[in-house]
Short mmCIF file of C-alpha atoms in Angstrom, two decimals:
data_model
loop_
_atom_site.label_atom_id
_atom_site.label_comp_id
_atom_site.label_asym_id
_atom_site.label_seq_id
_atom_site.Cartn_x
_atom_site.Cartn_y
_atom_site.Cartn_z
CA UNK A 295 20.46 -6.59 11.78
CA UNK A 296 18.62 -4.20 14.18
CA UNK A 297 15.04 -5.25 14.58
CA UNK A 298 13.00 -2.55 15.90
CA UNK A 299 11.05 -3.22 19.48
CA UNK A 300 8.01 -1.58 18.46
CA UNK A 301 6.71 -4.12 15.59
CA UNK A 302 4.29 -6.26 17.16
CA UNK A 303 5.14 -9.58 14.95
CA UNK A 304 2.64 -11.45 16.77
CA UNK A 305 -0.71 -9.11 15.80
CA UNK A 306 0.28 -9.34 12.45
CA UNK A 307 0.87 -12.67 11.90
CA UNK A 308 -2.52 -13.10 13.88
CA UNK A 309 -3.99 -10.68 11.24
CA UNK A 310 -2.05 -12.81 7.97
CA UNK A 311 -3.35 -16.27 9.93
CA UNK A 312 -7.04 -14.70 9.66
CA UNK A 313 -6.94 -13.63 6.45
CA UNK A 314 -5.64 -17.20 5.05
CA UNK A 315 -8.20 -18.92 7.61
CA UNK A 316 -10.98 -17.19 4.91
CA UNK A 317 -9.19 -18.74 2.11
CA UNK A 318 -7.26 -15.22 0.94
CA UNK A 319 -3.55 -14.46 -0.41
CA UNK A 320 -4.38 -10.78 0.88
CA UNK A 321 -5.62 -7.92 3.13
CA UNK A 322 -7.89 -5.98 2.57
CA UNK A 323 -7.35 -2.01 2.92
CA UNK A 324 -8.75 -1.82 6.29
CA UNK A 325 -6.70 -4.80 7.29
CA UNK A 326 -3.54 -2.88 6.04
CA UNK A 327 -3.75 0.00 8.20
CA UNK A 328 -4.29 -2.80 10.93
CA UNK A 329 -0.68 -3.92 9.75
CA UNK A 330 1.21 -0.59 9.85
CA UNK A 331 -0.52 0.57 13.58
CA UNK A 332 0.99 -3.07 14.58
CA UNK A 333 4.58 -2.19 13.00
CA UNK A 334 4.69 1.09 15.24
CA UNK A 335 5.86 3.53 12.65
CA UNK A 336 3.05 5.16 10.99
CA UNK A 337 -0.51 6.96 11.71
CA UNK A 338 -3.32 4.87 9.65
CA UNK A 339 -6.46 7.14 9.81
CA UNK A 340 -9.30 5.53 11.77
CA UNK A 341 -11.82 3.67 9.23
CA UNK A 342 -15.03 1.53 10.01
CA UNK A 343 -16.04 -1.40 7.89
CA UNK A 344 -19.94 -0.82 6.80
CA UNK A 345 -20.50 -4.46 6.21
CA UNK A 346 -23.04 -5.01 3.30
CA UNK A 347 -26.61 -5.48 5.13
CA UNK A 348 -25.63 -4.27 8.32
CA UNK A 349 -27.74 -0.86 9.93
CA UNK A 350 -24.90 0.92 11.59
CA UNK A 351 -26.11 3.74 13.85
CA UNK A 352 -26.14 7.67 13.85
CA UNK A 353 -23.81 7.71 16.73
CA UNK A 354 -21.30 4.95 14.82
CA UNK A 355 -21.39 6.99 11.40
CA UNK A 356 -20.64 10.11 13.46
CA UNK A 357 -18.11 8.75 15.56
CA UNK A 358 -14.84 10.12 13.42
CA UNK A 359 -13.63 13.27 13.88
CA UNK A 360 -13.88 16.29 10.82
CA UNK A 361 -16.84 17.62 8.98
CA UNK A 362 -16.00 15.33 6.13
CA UNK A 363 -15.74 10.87 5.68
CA UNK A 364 -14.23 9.15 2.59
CA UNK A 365 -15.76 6.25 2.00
CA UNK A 366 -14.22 3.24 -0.56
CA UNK A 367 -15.51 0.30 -1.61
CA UNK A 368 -14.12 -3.23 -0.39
CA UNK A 369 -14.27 -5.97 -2.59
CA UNK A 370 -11.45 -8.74 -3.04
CA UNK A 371 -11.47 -8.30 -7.51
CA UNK A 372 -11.51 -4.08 -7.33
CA UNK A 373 -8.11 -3.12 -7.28
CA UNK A 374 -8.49 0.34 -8.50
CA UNK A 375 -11.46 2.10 -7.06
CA UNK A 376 -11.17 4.88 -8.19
CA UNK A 377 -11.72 3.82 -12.03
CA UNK A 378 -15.07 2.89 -11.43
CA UNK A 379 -16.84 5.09 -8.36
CA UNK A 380 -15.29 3.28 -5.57
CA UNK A 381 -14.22 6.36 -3.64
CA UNK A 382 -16.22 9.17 -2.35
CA UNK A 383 -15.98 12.54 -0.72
CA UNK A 384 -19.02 13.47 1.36
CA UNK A 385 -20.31 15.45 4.19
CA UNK A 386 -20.18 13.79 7.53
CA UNK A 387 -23.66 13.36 8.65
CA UNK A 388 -25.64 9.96 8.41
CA UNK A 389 -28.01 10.93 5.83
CA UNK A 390 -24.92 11.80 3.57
CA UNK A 391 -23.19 8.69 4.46
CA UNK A 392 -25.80 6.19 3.80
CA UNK A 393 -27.14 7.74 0.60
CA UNK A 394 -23.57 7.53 -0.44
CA UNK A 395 -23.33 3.86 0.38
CA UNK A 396 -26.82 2.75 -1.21
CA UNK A 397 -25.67 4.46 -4.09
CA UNK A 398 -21.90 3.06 -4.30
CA UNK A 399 -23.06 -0.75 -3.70
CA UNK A 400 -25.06 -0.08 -7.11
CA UNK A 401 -23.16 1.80 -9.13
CA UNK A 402 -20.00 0.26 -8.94
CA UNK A 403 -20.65 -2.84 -9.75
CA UNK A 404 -22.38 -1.47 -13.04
CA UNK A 405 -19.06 0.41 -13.63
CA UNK A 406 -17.15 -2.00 -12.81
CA UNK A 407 -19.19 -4.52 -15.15
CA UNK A 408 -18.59 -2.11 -18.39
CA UNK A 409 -15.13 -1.39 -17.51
CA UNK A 410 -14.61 -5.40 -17.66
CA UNK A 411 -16.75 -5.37 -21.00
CA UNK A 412 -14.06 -2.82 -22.40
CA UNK A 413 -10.73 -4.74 -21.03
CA UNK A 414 -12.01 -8.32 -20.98
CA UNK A 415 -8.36 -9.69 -20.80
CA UNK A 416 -7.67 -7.52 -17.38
CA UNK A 417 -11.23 -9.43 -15.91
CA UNK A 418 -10.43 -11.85 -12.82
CA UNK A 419 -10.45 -15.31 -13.43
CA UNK A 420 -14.12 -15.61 -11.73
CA UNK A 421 -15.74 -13.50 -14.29
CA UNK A 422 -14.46 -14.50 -17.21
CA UNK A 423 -17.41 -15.48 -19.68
CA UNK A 424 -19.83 -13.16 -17.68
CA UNK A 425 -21.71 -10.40 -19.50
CA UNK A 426 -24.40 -8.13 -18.54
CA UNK A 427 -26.36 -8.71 -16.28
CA UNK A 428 -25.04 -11.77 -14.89
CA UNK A 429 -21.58 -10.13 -14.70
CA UNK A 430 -22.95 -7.30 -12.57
CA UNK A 431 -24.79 -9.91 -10.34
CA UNK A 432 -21.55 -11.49 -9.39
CA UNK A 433 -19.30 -8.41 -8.79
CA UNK A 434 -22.49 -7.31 -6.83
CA UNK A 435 -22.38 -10.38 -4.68
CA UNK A 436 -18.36 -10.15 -3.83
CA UNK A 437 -19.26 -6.89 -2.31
CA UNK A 438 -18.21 -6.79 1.25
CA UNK A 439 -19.19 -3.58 2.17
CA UNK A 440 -17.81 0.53 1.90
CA UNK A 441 -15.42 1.14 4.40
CA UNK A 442 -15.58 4.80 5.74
CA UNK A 443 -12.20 6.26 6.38
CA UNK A 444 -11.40 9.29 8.58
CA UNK A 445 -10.38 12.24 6.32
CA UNK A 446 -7.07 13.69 6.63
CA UNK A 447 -6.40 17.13 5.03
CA UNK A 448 -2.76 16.85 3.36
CA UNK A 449 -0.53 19.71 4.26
CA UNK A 450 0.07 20.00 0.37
CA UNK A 451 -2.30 18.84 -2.33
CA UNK A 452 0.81 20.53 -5.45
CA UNK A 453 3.69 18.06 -7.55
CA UNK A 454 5.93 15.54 -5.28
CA UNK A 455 3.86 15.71 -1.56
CA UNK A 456 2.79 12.25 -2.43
CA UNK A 457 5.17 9.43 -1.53
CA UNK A 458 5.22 5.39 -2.14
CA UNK A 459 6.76 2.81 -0.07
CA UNK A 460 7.01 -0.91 -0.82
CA UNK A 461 8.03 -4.09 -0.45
CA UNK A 462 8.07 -7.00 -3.30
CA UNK A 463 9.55 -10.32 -2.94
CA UNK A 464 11.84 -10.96 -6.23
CA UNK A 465 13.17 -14.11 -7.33
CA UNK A 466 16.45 -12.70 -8.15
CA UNK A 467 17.32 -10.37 -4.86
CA UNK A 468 14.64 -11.46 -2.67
CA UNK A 469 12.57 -8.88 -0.74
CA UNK A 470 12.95 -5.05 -1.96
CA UNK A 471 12.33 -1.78 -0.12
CA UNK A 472 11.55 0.67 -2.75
CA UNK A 473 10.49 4.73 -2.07
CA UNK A 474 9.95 7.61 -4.11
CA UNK A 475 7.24 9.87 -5.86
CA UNK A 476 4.06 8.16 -5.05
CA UNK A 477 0.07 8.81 -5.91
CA UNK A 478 -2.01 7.79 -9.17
CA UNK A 479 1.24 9.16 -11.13
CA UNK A 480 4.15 7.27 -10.13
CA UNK A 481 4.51 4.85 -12.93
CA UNK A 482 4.80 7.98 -14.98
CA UNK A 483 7.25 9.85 -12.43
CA UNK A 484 9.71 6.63 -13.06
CA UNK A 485 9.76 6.96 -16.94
CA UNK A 486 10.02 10.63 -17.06
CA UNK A 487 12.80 11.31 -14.58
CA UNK A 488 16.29 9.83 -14.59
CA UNK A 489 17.37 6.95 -12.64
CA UNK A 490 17.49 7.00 -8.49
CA UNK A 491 15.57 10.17 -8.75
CA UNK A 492 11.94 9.15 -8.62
CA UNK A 493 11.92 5.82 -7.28
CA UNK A 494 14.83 3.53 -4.94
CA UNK A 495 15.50 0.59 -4.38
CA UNK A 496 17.44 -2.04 -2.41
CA UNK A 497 17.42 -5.33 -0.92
CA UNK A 498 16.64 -5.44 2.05
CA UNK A 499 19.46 -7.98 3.55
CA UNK A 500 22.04 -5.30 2.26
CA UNK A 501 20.38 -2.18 3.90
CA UNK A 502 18.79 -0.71 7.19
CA UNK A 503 16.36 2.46 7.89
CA UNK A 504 19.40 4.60 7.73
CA UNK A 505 21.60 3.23 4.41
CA UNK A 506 18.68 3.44 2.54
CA UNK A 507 17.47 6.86 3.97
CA UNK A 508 20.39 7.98 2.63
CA UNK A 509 19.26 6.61 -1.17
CA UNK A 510 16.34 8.37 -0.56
CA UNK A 511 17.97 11.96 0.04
CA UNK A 512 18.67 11.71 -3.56
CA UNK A 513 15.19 12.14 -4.50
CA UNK A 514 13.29 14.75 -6.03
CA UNK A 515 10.92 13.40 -3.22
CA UNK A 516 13.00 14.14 -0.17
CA UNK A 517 13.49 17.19 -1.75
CA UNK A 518 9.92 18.36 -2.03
CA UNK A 519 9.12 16.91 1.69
CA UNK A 520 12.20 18.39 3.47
CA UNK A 521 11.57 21.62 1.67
CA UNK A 522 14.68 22.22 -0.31
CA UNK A 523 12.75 23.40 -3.20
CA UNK A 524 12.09 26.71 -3.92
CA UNK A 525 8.71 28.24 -2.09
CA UNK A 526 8.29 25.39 -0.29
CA UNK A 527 8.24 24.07 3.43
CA UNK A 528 10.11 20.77 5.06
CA UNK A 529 6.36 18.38 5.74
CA UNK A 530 8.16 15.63 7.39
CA UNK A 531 11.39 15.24 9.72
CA UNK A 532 13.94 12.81 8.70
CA UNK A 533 13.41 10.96 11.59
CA UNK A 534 9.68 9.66 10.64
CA UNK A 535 11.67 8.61 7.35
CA UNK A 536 14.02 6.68 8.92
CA UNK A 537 11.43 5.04 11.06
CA UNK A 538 9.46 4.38 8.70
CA UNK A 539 12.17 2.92 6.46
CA UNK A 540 13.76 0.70 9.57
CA UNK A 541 9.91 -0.51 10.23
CA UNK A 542 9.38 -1.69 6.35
CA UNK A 543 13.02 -3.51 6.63
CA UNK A 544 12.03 -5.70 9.24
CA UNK A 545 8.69 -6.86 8.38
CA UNK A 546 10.73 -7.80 4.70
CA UNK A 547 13.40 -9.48 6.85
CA UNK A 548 11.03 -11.52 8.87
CA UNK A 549 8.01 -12.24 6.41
CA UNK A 550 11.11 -13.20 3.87
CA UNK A 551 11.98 -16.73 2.60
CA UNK A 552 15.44 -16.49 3.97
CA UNK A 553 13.75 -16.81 7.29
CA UNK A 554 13.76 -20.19 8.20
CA UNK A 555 10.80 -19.39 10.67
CA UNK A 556 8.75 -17.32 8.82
CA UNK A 557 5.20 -18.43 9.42
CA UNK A 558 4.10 -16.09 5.98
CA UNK A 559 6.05 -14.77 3.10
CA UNK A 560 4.84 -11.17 2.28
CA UNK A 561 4.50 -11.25 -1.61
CA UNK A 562 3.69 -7.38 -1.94
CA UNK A 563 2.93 -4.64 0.52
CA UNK A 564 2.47 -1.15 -1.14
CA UNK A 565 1.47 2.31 0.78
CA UNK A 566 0.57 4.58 -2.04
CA UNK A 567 0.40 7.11 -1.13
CA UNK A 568 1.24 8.30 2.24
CA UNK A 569 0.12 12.13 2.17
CA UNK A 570 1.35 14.17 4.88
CA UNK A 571 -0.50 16.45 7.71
CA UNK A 572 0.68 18.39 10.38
CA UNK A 573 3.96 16.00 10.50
CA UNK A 574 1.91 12.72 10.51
CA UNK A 575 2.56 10.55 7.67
CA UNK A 576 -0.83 8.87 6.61
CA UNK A 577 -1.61 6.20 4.22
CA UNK A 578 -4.61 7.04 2.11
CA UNK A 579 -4.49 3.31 0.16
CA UNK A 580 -2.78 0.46 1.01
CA UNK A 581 -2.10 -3.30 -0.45
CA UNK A 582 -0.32 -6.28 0.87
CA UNK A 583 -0.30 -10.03 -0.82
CA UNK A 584 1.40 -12.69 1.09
CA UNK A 585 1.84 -17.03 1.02
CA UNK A 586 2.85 -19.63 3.05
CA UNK A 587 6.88 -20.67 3.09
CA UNK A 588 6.30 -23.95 1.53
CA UNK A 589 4.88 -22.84 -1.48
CA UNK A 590 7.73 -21.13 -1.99
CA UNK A 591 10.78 -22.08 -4.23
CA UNK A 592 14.26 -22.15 -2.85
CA UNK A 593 15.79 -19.00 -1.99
CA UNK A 594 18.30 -17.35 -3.96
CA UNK A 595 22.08 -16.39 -2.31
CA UNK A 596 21.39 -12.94 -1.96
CA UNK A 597 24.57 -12.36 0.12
CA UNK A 598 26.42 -12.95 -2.96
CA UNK A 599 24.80 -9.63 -4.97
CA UNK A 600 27.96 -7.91 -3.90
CA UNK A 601 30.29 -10.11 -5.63
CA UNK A 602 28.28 -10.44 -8.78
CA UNK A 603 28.33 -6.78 -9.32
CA UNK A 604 31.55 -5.74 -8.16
CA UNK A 605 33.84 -8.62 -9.62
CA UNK A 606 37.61 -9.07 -8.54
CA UNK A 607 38.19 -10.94 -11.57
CA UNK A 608 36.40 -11.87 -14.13
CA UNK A 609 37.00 -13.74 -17.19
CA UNK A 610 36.06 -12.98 -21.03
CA UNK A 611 35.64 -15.81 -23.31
CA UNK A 612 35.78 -15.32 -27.13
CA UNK A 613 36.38 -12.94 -29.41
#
């Protein structure tokens, strides 16, 4: 299968062989956009890690372009930031930036500290048995900083603009594309619409950028992007879709079990969402999750899927 020049599989292994040199599984956000400028298909907005203690300057909190900076939190047990007052909005001067900061690095650990008091069976396995005070101490401490991202005004803030693409390793098929309806909504998208028209999927061993950009014109969510619904305008060309598609396909292929020379396994990597401005496709969150081959359990015959569901023959035993 076609494997795309422009993926620089040698920065992001060196990026996967840092992260497990620090003893972690996973990247964090900043890390991810790292991933996707290395795979040459998509436009990560430029962020700068404010590393917890560290006095960056005027000049360095000014450096981005746009009147405006989002800043998240980064901490390896938040996964949804948002929940608990780990993203921000602000003006982009210092004084906003820093006051924003100061008061993030406090407040979400306190949020973060009563949301685990509410859902005590969703805490990670390092704060289980924590309470109070103690329990805010040590979210406090795995605090790495706020990273400040460059904002990106989306071309369209209404229904369907929003789009997910990821990968997942699966016992059964091993690694999966998937695309369709993305942002804080897209579990709910899935259930409410009918089959293939939120979300696709395929393996990908059995697909390229193209096949499965033709699954994806099925959508309601090439629909909305390419402007085939009423009052609307076409956001992104087919041709960033396909790249984008081909791109995701060969990181699965080469981070995949069935590799024999795969020095990582990517377990998960999730863009949701990419929003859309002036025909860029940006990632406003990102995840990825990853191992090392041996840990991983033989692989399954995927080139056999075919056969198991589109019999020749097949044979029915009792009545």
């Amino acid at each position: 299968m076609h494997t795309p020049e422009y993926i620089d599989f040698n920065a992001i292994t060196a990026l996967l062989q840092e992260a497990h040199a620090e003893g972690r599984d996973f990247l964090y956000e900043y890390e991810v956009y790292t991933l996707l400028a290395k795979s040459g298909a998509e436009t990560p907005p430029r962020a700068n890690l404010l590393v917890r203690g560290a006095r960056p300057s005027d000049e360095e909190l000014s450096a981005m372009p746009g009147d405006k900076a989002v800043l998240k939190i980064v901490s390896p047990t938040i996964v949804h930031k948002t929940e608990v007052g780990g993203v921000r909005i602000v003006p982009k001067s210092p004084d906003n930036i820093r006051s924003a900061q100061r008061r993030m690095l406090y407040e979400v650990p306190e949020n973060y500290a009563a949301w685990i008091e509410r859902h005590p069976d969703a805490a990670p396995a390092s704060y289980r048995g924590l309470t109070g005070q103690a329990l805010v101490a040590a979210i406090s401490r795995d605090l790495k900083g706020v990273l400040q991202v460059q904002f990106m005004p989306p071309d369209s803030d209404t229904f369907g603009h929003e789009l997910i693409v990821g990968l997942r390793r699966t016992r059964e098929f091993g690694m999966i594309l998937s695309a369709g309806l993305g942002g804080t909504d897209t579990e709910l998208y899935a259930q409410r619409f009918r089959k293939g028209q939120a979300i696709v999927a395929a393996s990908t061993d059995m697909t390229d950028g193209q096949t499965f950009f033709e699954l994806f014109r099925q959508t309601i969510s090439y629909k909305k992007l390419a402007g085939l619904t009423r009052g609307q305008r076409r956001i992104v060309g087919d041709e960033q879709l396909i790249e984008c598609f081909e791109s995701f396909v060969a990181m699965a292929n080469y981070y995949s079990p069935a590799n024999p020379d795969a020095p990582f396994i990517i377990e998960e990597l999730e863009i949701n969402p990419f929003a859309f401005t002036d025909y860029l496709m940006v990632p406003l969150d990102g995840m990825c999750r990853f191992s090392l081959p041996q840990t991983q359990p033989a692989g399954r015959p995927v080139g056999k899927i075919h056969n198991l569901l589109h019999p020749e023959r097949i044979g029915i035993v009792g009545v």
